[in-house]
Amino acid sequence: MILLLAICVSCDQLPVSPPESPPEVEESRATPHRAEALRPNVLLYVVDTLRADHLGTYGNETIRTPQLDRFAQSGVVFTNAYANSTWTRPSMASLLTGLYPTRHATNTRGAALPPDLQTLAERLAEAGWQTAFITANPNVGSAFGFERGFDSMQEMYARREPGEVTESELVTSSNVVTKRALAWIDRAERPFFLVCLSIDPHQPLRPPARFDVYGKGRLDFDEIVRRQDEGRMTPELFDRILALYRAEVTFNDDSFGKLMSGLRARGLVRDTLVVFTADHGEEFGEYGRVGHGLSLADPVLRVPLIVSLPSSERINGGERIDETVELVDVVPSILDLVGLPNPGDLDGQSLFGSDTPARPALSTLRLRKKNLRAAVSPPWKLVHDISSDRWDLYDLHVGEAKDAGVAGNKKVRARLESALARLGKERPISPANPETEIPARTLEALRALGYTE
Ligand SMILES: [Zn+2]
């Protein structure tokens, strides 16, 4: 009943745009002084494992990301955006709830989203948006409560029978995500809220041959994990992994471009809020490791964040914002831009408010016996290893191999330490926040992605 009423209201305010062609002329048709769409569509596009510094628009001169570079010109680029954790589930939970990992507690191997927390999808669905999630990572599926608030949930790694998962069964190619996304958009009522999580730059790296332009060949990631465990990684091997990674990023860039072309062909670009980001980055040997979820180092913590809504006067295409921001800021920002009230109990803050204070970004990692917290305010980063009660202050211009020392940095250290207090106490695992019994097929899919804890 509520949903029907809400849809009628939305029809009143935002007419459904029929599919149109040709695709490239939408902007020129727009009336220059048209009122802002009050209830825009929302597309939240997340690329798993995409480092901020592996996009052209973030200054990388080697990689080819023409589609995202072009998209960035239509939106605001946040040049210092940080994830709130360095592996998929807690980071995505923060992105989708606006809460720190300590508050949503979806940050250990079996933890699911607590049922008493309201997700962005639930908030938008309640307000009349039609909602869908297309996920290519089993860490963020219905096994862990991530279907909540979505009218449609497409989990693209699933298989019917337990057993060893082959690479082809991981499906997951971003071009398939794009096809599924456009097919759903064609069926959806307006306004819609669509979340896409693609996974091309995540191990095992198997780019289509036509995108493998940076290096060559394939790598056996089981062997790489063994080598890493035995301390037998070499600079040459890191370079080969990086070449395949770049190819996957270029492939994902192409698929994202096709999705944007699809929106343009349907006359939807102008009134669709597009938020492009990643759940975390990846290490490529900077500190002797490859992978993510191993540390809170900058290569795995910094993510791209680009926000576009051509019909809004609050978003200036091509603007670059250097203030430190974090993924928990995305939910309050979306609520703000679509005209819904901030519930007041979120950890993030709207990036488009007039009085948003600058503050350090906060991250946590609880995986593989690690229990780390970090506060970042470039060029400074304070990391607290809770298990050993060790504190390290890093100057990011120098790197994170060596503590910057206390001398002359007492003020910085005190400021970051007090920022860490915002994380609060860890929410305990409780009946309201169960450790999930992971279904066998989800477990197999997780193993195939290298989650072997
Ligand atoms: Zn991830």
Coordinates of C-alpha atoms and ligand atoms in Angstrom, one line a residue:
M1 CA 0.0 0.0 0.0
I2 CA 2.7 2.4 1.0
L3 CA 4.8 1.4 -2.0
L4 CA 1.9 1.9 -4.5
L5 CA 1.1 5.4 -3.1
A6 CA 4.8 6.3 -3.2
I7 CA 5.1 5.3 -6.9
C8 CA 2.0 7.4 -7.8
V9 CA 3.6 10.4 -6.2
S10 CA 6.8 9.7 -8.0
C11 CA 5.0 9.4 -11.3
D12 CA 3.6 12.8 -10.7
Q13 CA 6.9 14.4 -10.2
L14 CA 9.2 12.5 -12.6
P15 CA 7.8 11.2 -15.8
V16 CA 9.1 7.8 -17.0
S17 CA 11.4 8.4 -19.9
P18 CA 10.9 6.0 -22.8
P19 CA 13.9 4.4 -24.5
E20 CA 15.3 6.8 -27.1
S21 CA 17.9 6.8 -29.8
P22 CA 20.4 7.8 -31.0
P23 CA 22.3 7.6 -27.8
E24 CA 24.7 10.5 -27.8
V25 CA 22.4 13.6 -28.0
E26 CA 20.6 13.6 -24.7
E27 CA 22.3 16.5 -23.1
S28 CA 21.8 18.8 -26.0
R29 CA 18.0 18.2 -25.9
A30 CA 17.8 19.3 -22.3
T31 CA 16.2 22.6 -21.5
P32 CA 18.9 24.8 -19.9
H33 CA 16.7 26.1 -17.0
R34 CA 14.7 23.0 -16.3
A35 CA 13.9 22.4 -12.6
E36 CA 15.9 19.8 -10.9
A37 CA 14.4 16.3 -10.7
L38 CA 13.1 16.0 -7.2
R39 CA 13.3 12.3 -7.1
P40 CA 16.2 11.2 -9.3
N41 CA 17.1 7.6 -10.1
V42 CA 20.1 6.4 -8.3
L43 CA 22.8 4.2 -9.7
L44 CA 25.5 3.1 -7.2
Y45 CA 28.2 1.4 -9.3
V46 CA 31.0 -0.3 -7.3
V47 CA 34.1 -2.0 -8.8
D48 CA 35.5 -4.5 -6.3
T49 CA 39.2 -4.1 -5.7
L50 CA 39.7 -0.9 -7.8
R51 CA 42.5 1.4 -6.6
A52 CA 42.0 5.1 -6.9
D53 CA 45.4 5.6 -8.5
H54 CA 44.6 3.1 -11.3
L55 CA 42.2 5.5 -13.2
G56 CA 43.3 8.1 -15.7
T57 CA 41.3 10.8 -13.9
Y58 CA 43.2 10.1 -10.7
G59 CA 46.5 10.7 -12.5
N60 CA 47.5 7.3 -13.8
E61 CA 49.2 7.8 -17.2
T62 CA 49.7 4.1 -18.0
I63 CA 46.2 2.7 -17.6
R64 CA 43.5 3.1 -20.2
T65 CA 40.2 4.1 -18.6
P66 CA 38.6 6.4 -21.2
Q67 CA 35.0 5.8 -20.2
L68 CA 35.5 6.7 -16.5
D69 CA 37.7 9.6 -17.4
R70 CA 34.9 11.0 -19.5
F71 CA 32.3 10.2 -16.9
A72 CA 34.5 12.1 -14.3
Q73 CA 34.1 15.3 -16.4
S74 CA 30.4 15.2 -15.7
G75 CA 30.7 14.7 -12.0
V76 CA 32.5 15.7 -8.8
V77 CA 35.8 13.8 -8.3
F78 CA 36.8 13.2 -4.7
T79 CA 40.5 12.8 -4.8
N80 CA 41.0 11.6 -1.2
A81 CA 38.3 9.0 -0.7
Y82 CA 38.9 6.2 1.8
A83 CA 37.2 2.9 2.4
N84 CA 36.1 2.0 5.9
S85 CA 37.7 -1.5 5.7
T86 CA 39.9 -3.3 3.3
W87 CA 37.8 -6.3 2.4
T88 CA 34.5 -6.6 0.7
R89 CA 31.8 -7.3 3.3
P90 CA 32.5 -4.7 6.0
S91 CA 33.4 -2.1 3.4
M92 CA 30.2 -2.7 1.4
A93 CA 28.2 -2.8 4.6
S94 CA 29.5 0.7 5.5
L95 CA 28.8 1.9 2.0
L96 CA 25.2 0.6 2.2
T97 CA 24.4 1.7 5.7
G98 CA 26.5 4.8 6.4
L99 CA 27.9 3.2 9.5
Y100 CA 31.4 2.3 10.6
P101 CA 32.3 -1.4 10.7
T102 CA 32.3 -1.2 14.6
R103 CA 28.7 -0.1 14.4
H104 CA 27.3 -2.6 11.8
A105 CA 29.7 -5.4 13.0
T106 CA 29.5 -7.1 9.6
N107 CA 33.2 -7.5 9.7
T108 CA 34.2 -11.0 10.6
R109 CA 34.1 -14.1 8.4
G110 CA 30.6 -15.2 9.1
A111 CA 29.0 -12.0 10.2
A112 CA 25.8 -10.9 8.5
L113 CA 24.1 -7.4 8.5
P114 CA 22.2 -7.1 11.8
P115 CA 18.4 -7.0 11.1
D116 CA 17.9 -4.0 13.3
L117 CA 20.0 -1.7 11.1
Q118 CA 18.3 0.1 8.2
T119 CA 20.1 0.0 4.9
L120 CA 20.0 2.7 2.2
A121 CA 17.9 0.3 0.0
E122 CA 15.3 0.0 2.8
R123 CA 15.2 3.7 3.2
L124 CA 14.7 4.4 -0.6
A125 CA 12.3 1.5 -1.0
E126 CA 10.1 2.9 1.8
A127 CA 10.2 6.3 0.0
G128 CA 9.0 4.8 -3.2
W129 CA 12.1 3.9 -5.2
Q130 CA 12.1 0.6 -7.0
T131 CA 15.3 -1.2 -5.9
A132 CA 17.7 -3.8 -7.3
F133 CA 21.1 -5.2 -6.5
I134 CA 23.3 -7.0 -9.0
T135 CA 26.2 -8.5 -7.1
A136 CA 29.1 -10.5 -8.4
N137 CA 30.8 -11.1 -5.0
P138 CA 29.4 -13.8 -2.7
N139 CA 30.6 -11.7 0.3
V140 CA 27.8 -9.4 -0.4
G141 CA 24.9 -11.7 -1.1
S142 CA 21.7 -12.9 0.6
A143 CA 23.7 -15.3 2.7
F144 CA 24.8 -12.3 4.7
G145 CA 21.6 -10.2 4.7
F146 CA 22.5 -7.9 1.8
E147 CA 19.2 -8.6 0.0
R148 CA 17.3 -6.4 2.5
G149 CA 15.4 -3.5 0.9
F150 CA 15.9 -4.8 -2.7
D151 CA 12.9 -5.7 -4.8
S152 CA 15.3 -7.6 -7.0
M153 CA 18.5 -9.3 -6.1
Q154 CA 20.7 -10.9 -8.7
E155 CA 23.6 -13.0 -7.3
M156 CA 25.9 -13.8 -10.2
Y157 CA 28.3 -16.3 -8.7
A158 CA 25.7 -18.9 -7.5
R159 CA 25.7 -22.5 -8.6
R160 CA 23.2 -25.2 -8.1
E161 CA 25.4 -27.9 -6.6
P162 CA 28.1 -27.8 -4.0
G163 CA 31.6 -28.8 -5.2
E164 CA 34.6 -27.2 -6.8
V165 CA 33.8 -23.9 -8.6
T166 CA 35.4 -23.5 -12.0
E167 CA 36.4 -20.1 -13.2
S168 CA 33.7 -19.9 -15.8
E169 CA 31.1 -20.4 -13.0
L170 CA 32.2 -17.2 -11.3
V171 CA 30.3 -15.5 -14.2
T172 CA 31.0 -12.1 -12.8
S173 CA 32.3 -10.4 -16.0
S174 CA 31.3 -6.7 -15.8
N175 CA 29.9 -6.8 -19.3
V176 CA 27.3 -9.3 -18.0
V177 CA 26.6 -6.9 -15.1
T178 CA 25.9 -4.2 -17.6
K179 CA 23.5 -6.3 -19.6
R180 CA 21.6 -7.4 -16.5
A181 CA 21.5 -3.8 -15.3
L182 CA 20.0 -2.4 -18.5
A183 CA 17.5 -5.2 -18.7
W184 CA 16.3 -4.5 -15.2
I185 CA 16.2 -0.7 -15.8
D186 CA 13.9 -1.4 -18.8
R187 CA 11.5 -3.2 -16.5
A188 CA 11.8 -0.9 -13.5
E189 CA 9.4 1.8 -12.4
R190 CA 10.8 5.3 -11.8
P191 CA 12.5 6.4 -9.8
F192 CA 14.8 3.4 -9.4
F193 CA 17.8 2.6 -7.1
L194 CA 20.2 0.2 -8.7
V195 CA 23.4 -1.1 -7.0
C196 CA 25.9 -2.9 -9.3
L197 CA 29.0 -4.6 -7.8
S198 CA 31.4 -5.8 -10.5
I199 CA 34.5 -7.8 -9.7
D200 CA 36.8 -7.9 -12.7
P201 CA 39.9 -6.5 -11.0
H202 CA 39.6 -9.1 -8.2
Q203 CA 41.7 -12.2 -8.3
P204 CA 41.7 -14.5 -10.2
L205 CA 42.7 -12.1 -12.9
R206 CA 41.4 -13.5 -16.2
P207 CA 40.9 -10.5 -18.6
P208 CA 39.4 -11.1 -22.0
A209 CA 42.4 -11.3 -24.5
R210 CA 41.4 -8.0 -26.3
F211 CA 41.9 -6.1 -23.0
D212 CA 45.2 -7.8 -22.1
V213 CA 47.3 -5.0 -23.6
Y214 CA 49.7 -4.3 -20.7
G215 CA 51.4 -7.7 -20.3
K216 CA 50.7 -11.2 -21.2
G217 CA 49.5 -14.6 -20.2
R218 CA 47.8 -16.0 -17.2
L219 CA 48.8 -16.6 -13.6
D220 CA 47.9 -19.4 -11.2
F221 CA 46.7 -17.5 -8.1
D222 CA 46.8 -20.7 -5.9
E223 CA 50.5 -20.8 -6.7
I224 CA 50.9 -17.1 -5.9
V225 CA 49.2 -17.5 -2.5
R226 CA 51.7 -20.3 -1.8
R227 CA 54.6 -18.2 -2.8
Q228 CA 53.4 -15.3 -0.7
D229 CA 53.0 -17.6 2.3
E230 CA 56.6 -18.8 1.8
G231 CA 58.0 -15.4 1.1
R232 CA 59.0 -16.2 -2.5
M233 CA 57.4 -13.3 -4.3
T234 CA 59.6 -11.4 -6.8
P235 CA 59.4 -7.9 -8.3
E236 CA 58.8 -9.6 -11.7
L237 CA 55.9 -11.5 -10.4
F238 CA 54.3 -8.4 -8.8
D239 CA 54.7 -6.7 -12.2
R240 CA 53.0 -9.6 -14.0
I241 CA 50.0 -9.5 -11.6
L242 CA 49.8 -5.7 -12.0
A243 CA 49.7 -6.0 -15.8
L244 CA 46.7 -8.4 -15.6
Y245 CA 45.1 -6.2 -13.0
R246 CA 45.3 -3.2 -15.4
A247 CA 43.7 -5.2 -18.1
E248 CA 40.8 -6.1 -15.9
V249 CA 40.4 -2.4 -14.9
T250 CA 40.3 -1.5 -18.6
F251 CA 37.7 -4.2 -19.3
N252 CA 35.6 -3.0 -16.4
D253 CA 35.9 0.6 -17.7
D254 CA 34.6 -0.5 -21.0
S255 CA 31.6 -2.2 -19.4
F256 CA 30.8 0.8 -17.2
G257 CA 31.0 2.9 -20.4
K258 CA 28.4 0.6 -22.0
L259 CA 26.1 1.0 -19.0
M260 CA 26.4 4.8 -19.3
S261 CA 25.7 4.7 -23.0
G262 CA 22.6 2.6 -22.2
L263 CA 21.4 5.2 -19.8
R264 CA 22.0 7.9 -22.4
A265 CA 20.1 6.0 -25.0
R266 CA 17.2 5.8 -22.7
G267 CA 17.2 9.5 -21.9
L268 CA 18.1 8.8 -18.3
V269 CA 21.5 10.4 -17.7
R270 CA 20.2 13.8 -16.8
D271 CA 18.0 12.6 -14.0
T272 CA 20.1 9.8 -12.6
L273 CA 22.4 10.3 -9.7
V274 CA 25.4 8.1 -10.5
V275 CA 27.9 7.3 -7.7
F276 CA 31.0 5.4 -8.8
T277 CA 33.3 3.9 -6.3
A278 CA 35.1 0.8 -5.1
D279 CA 35.0 -1.2 -1.9
H280 CA 38.8 -1.2 -1.4
G281 CA 42.1 -1.2 -3.4
E282 CA 44.8 -3.8 -3.7
E283 CA 48.5 -4.1 -2.7
F284 CA 51.1 -4.9 -5.4
G285 CA 54.2 -5.4 -3.5
E286 CA 54.6 -2.0 -2.0
Y287 CA 55.0 -3.7 1.4
G288 CA 55.9 -7.1 0.2
R289 CA 52.3 -8.4 -0.2
V290 CA 49.7 -8.8 -2.9
G291 CA 46.0 -8.7 -2.1
H292 CA 43.7 -6.9 0.2
G293 CA 42.2 -7.5 3.7
L294 CA 45.9 -7.9 4.9
S295 CA 46.5 -4.3 6.1
L296 CA 45.2 -0.8 6.3
A297 CA 47.9 0.5 4.0
D298 CA 47.0 3.3 1.6
P299 CA 47.1 1.2 -1.7
V300 CA 44.3 -0.9 -0.3
L301 CA 42.4 1.9 1.5
R302 CA 42.1 4.7 -1.1
V303 CA 39.3 4.3 -3.5
P304 CA 37.8 6.3 -6.4
L305 CA 34.6 8.3 -5.6
I306 CA 32.9 10.2 -8.4
V307 CA 29.3 11.6 -8.1
S308 CA 27.3 12.9 -11.1
L309 CA 23.8 14.3 -11.4
P310 CA 23.6 16.6 -14.5
S311 CA 20.1 18.0 -13.5
S312 CA 21.4 19.2 -10.1
E313 CA 22.8 22.6 -9.6
R314 CA 24.6 21.3 -6.5
I315 CA 27.0 19.2 -8.5
N316 CA 29.5 20.9 -10.7
G317 CA 30.8 18.7 -13.5
G318 CA 34.6 18.5 -13.5
E319 CA 35.0 19.8 -10.0
R320 CA 37.7 18.1 -7.9
I321 CA 37.5 18.0 -4.1
D322 CA 40.7 17.2 -2.2
E323 CA 39.2 17.0 1.3
T324 CA 39.4 13.6 3.0
V325 CA 36.1 11.7 2.7
E326 CA 35.0 8.1 3.4
L327 CA 32.6 5.6 2.2
V328 CA 30.2 6.1 5.1
D329 CA 29.6 9.5 3.6
V330 CA 27.8 8.0 0.6
V331 CA 24.5 7.1 2.2
P332 CA 23.9 10.6 3.8
S333 CA 25.1 12.2 0.5
I334 CA 22.6 10.2 -1.5
L335 CA 19.7 10.9 0.9
D336 CA 20.6 14.6 0.7
L337 CA 20.8 14.7 -3.1
V338 CA 17.5 12.9 -3.6
G339 CA 15.7 15.0 -1.0
L340 CA 15.2 12.5 1.8
P341 CA 15.8 13.4 5.4
N342 CA 19.0 12.4 7.2
P343 CA 17.9 10.0 10.0
G344 CA 20.5 11.6 12.3
D345 CA 22.2 8.5 13.5
L346 CA 24.6 7.8 10.6
D347 CA 28.4 7.9 11.0
G348 CA 28.9 9.6 7.7
Q349 CA 28.0 13.1 6.6
S350 CA 26.7 14.5 3.4
L351 CA 29.4 15.7 1.1
F352 CA 27.1 18.2 -0.4
G353 CA 26.0 20.0 2.7
S354 CA 27.0 23.6 3.2
D355 CA 28.6 23.1 6.7
T356 CA 30.2 19.7 6.4
P357 CA 33.3 19.8 8.6
A358 CA 36.5 18.2 7.3
R359 CA 37.6 15.3 9.4
P360 CA 39.9 12.3 9.2
A361 CA 38.7 9.1 7.6
L362 CA 38.4 6.0 9.8
S363 CA 38.9 2.3 8.9
T364 CA 39.1 -1.0 10.6
L365 CA 40.3 -4.5 9.8
R366 CA 39.3 -7.7 11.6
L367 CA 40.3 -10.6 9.5
R368 CA 43.0 -13.3 9.6
K369 CA 43.6 -12.6 13.4
K370 CA 44.2 -9.0 12.6
N371 CA 42.5 -6.3 14.6
L372 CA 43.5 -2.8 13.3
R373 CA 42.1 0.7 13.3
A374 CA 43.3 3.7 11.3
A375 CA 42.6 7.4 11.1
V376 CA 43.8 9.2 8.0
S377 CA 44.2 12.8 7.2
P378 CA 46.7 13.1 4.4
P379 CA 49.6 13.2 4.7
W380 CA 49.2 11.6 8.1
K381 CA 47.9 8.3 9.1
L382 CA 47.7 6.7 12.6
V383 CA 47.3 2.9 12.8
H384 CA 46.4 1.2 16.1
D385 CA 47.1 -2.6 16.3
I386 CA 44.6 -3.5 19.0
S387 CA 46.0 -7.0 19.5
S388 CA 49.5 -5.7 20.5
D389 CA 48.4 -2.2 21.4
R390 CA 51.0 -0.9 19.0
W391 CA 50.6 2.6 17.5
D392 CA 52.2 3.8 14.3
L393 CA 52.1 7.3 12.8
Y394 CA 52.9 7.4 9.1
D395 CA 53.8 10.3 6.8
L396 CA 52.2 9.1 3.6
H397 CA 54.7 11.1 1.5
V398 CA 57.3 8.7 2.9
G399 CA 55.2 5.6 3.0
E400 CA 54.0 3.1 5.6
A401 CA 57.1 1.0 6.2
K402 CA 58.4 3.2 9.0
D403 CA 56.8 5.2 11.8
A404 CA 57.3 8.9 11.3
G405 CA 58.3 9.3 15.0
V406 CA 56.7 11.4 17.7
A407 CA 59.1 14.3 17.5
G408 CA 57.2 17.3 16.1
N409 CA 54.1 15.3 15.5
K410 CA 52.5 15.2 18.9
K411 CA 49.6 17.4 17.8
V412 CA 48.9 15.3 14.7
R413 CA 49.0 12.2 16.7
A414 CA 46.6 13.6 19.4
R415 CA 44.2 14.8 16.7
L416 CA 44.1 11.4 14.9
E417 CA 43.9 9.5 18.2
S418 CA 40.8 11.5 19.2
A419 CA 39.3 10.9 15.8
L420 CA 39.6 7.2 16.3
A421 CA 37.3 7.5 19.3
R422 CA 34.5 8.0 16.8
L423 CA 34.7 4.3 16.0
G424 CA 33.5 3.5 19.5
K425 CA 33.3 0.1 21.0
E426 CA 33.0 -3.0 18.8
R427 CA 29.3 -4.0 18.6
P428 CA 29.3 -7.6 19.9
I429 CA 28.1 -10.5 17.9
S430 CA 24.7 -11.3 19.3
P431 CA 21.4 -12.9 18.3
A432 CA 20.6 -9.7 16.5
N433 CA 23.8 -10.0 14.6
P434 CA 24.4 -13.7 13.9
E435 CA 27.5 -15.4 12.7
T436 CA 25.9 -17.0 9.6
E437 CA 26.2 -20.6 8.7
I438 CA 27.7 -20.0 5.3
P439 CA 25.9 -22.1 2.6
A440 CA 28.2 -24.7 0.9
R441 CA 27.9 -23.1 -2.5
T442 CA 28.7 -19.6 -1.2
L443 CA 31.7 -21.1 0.6
E444 CA 33.0 -22.6 -2.6
A445 CA 32.5 -19.3 -4.5
L446 CA 34.4 -17.5 -1.7
R447 CA 37.2 -20.0 -1.9
A448 CA 37.5 -19.5 -5.6
L449 CA 38.0 -15.8 -5.0
G450 CA 40.9 -16.5 -2.6
Y451 CA 39.0 -16.2 0.7
T452 CA 40.6 -19.2 2.3
E453 CA 40.7 -18.3 6.0
Ligands
ZN1 ZN 36.1 -6.4 -2.4

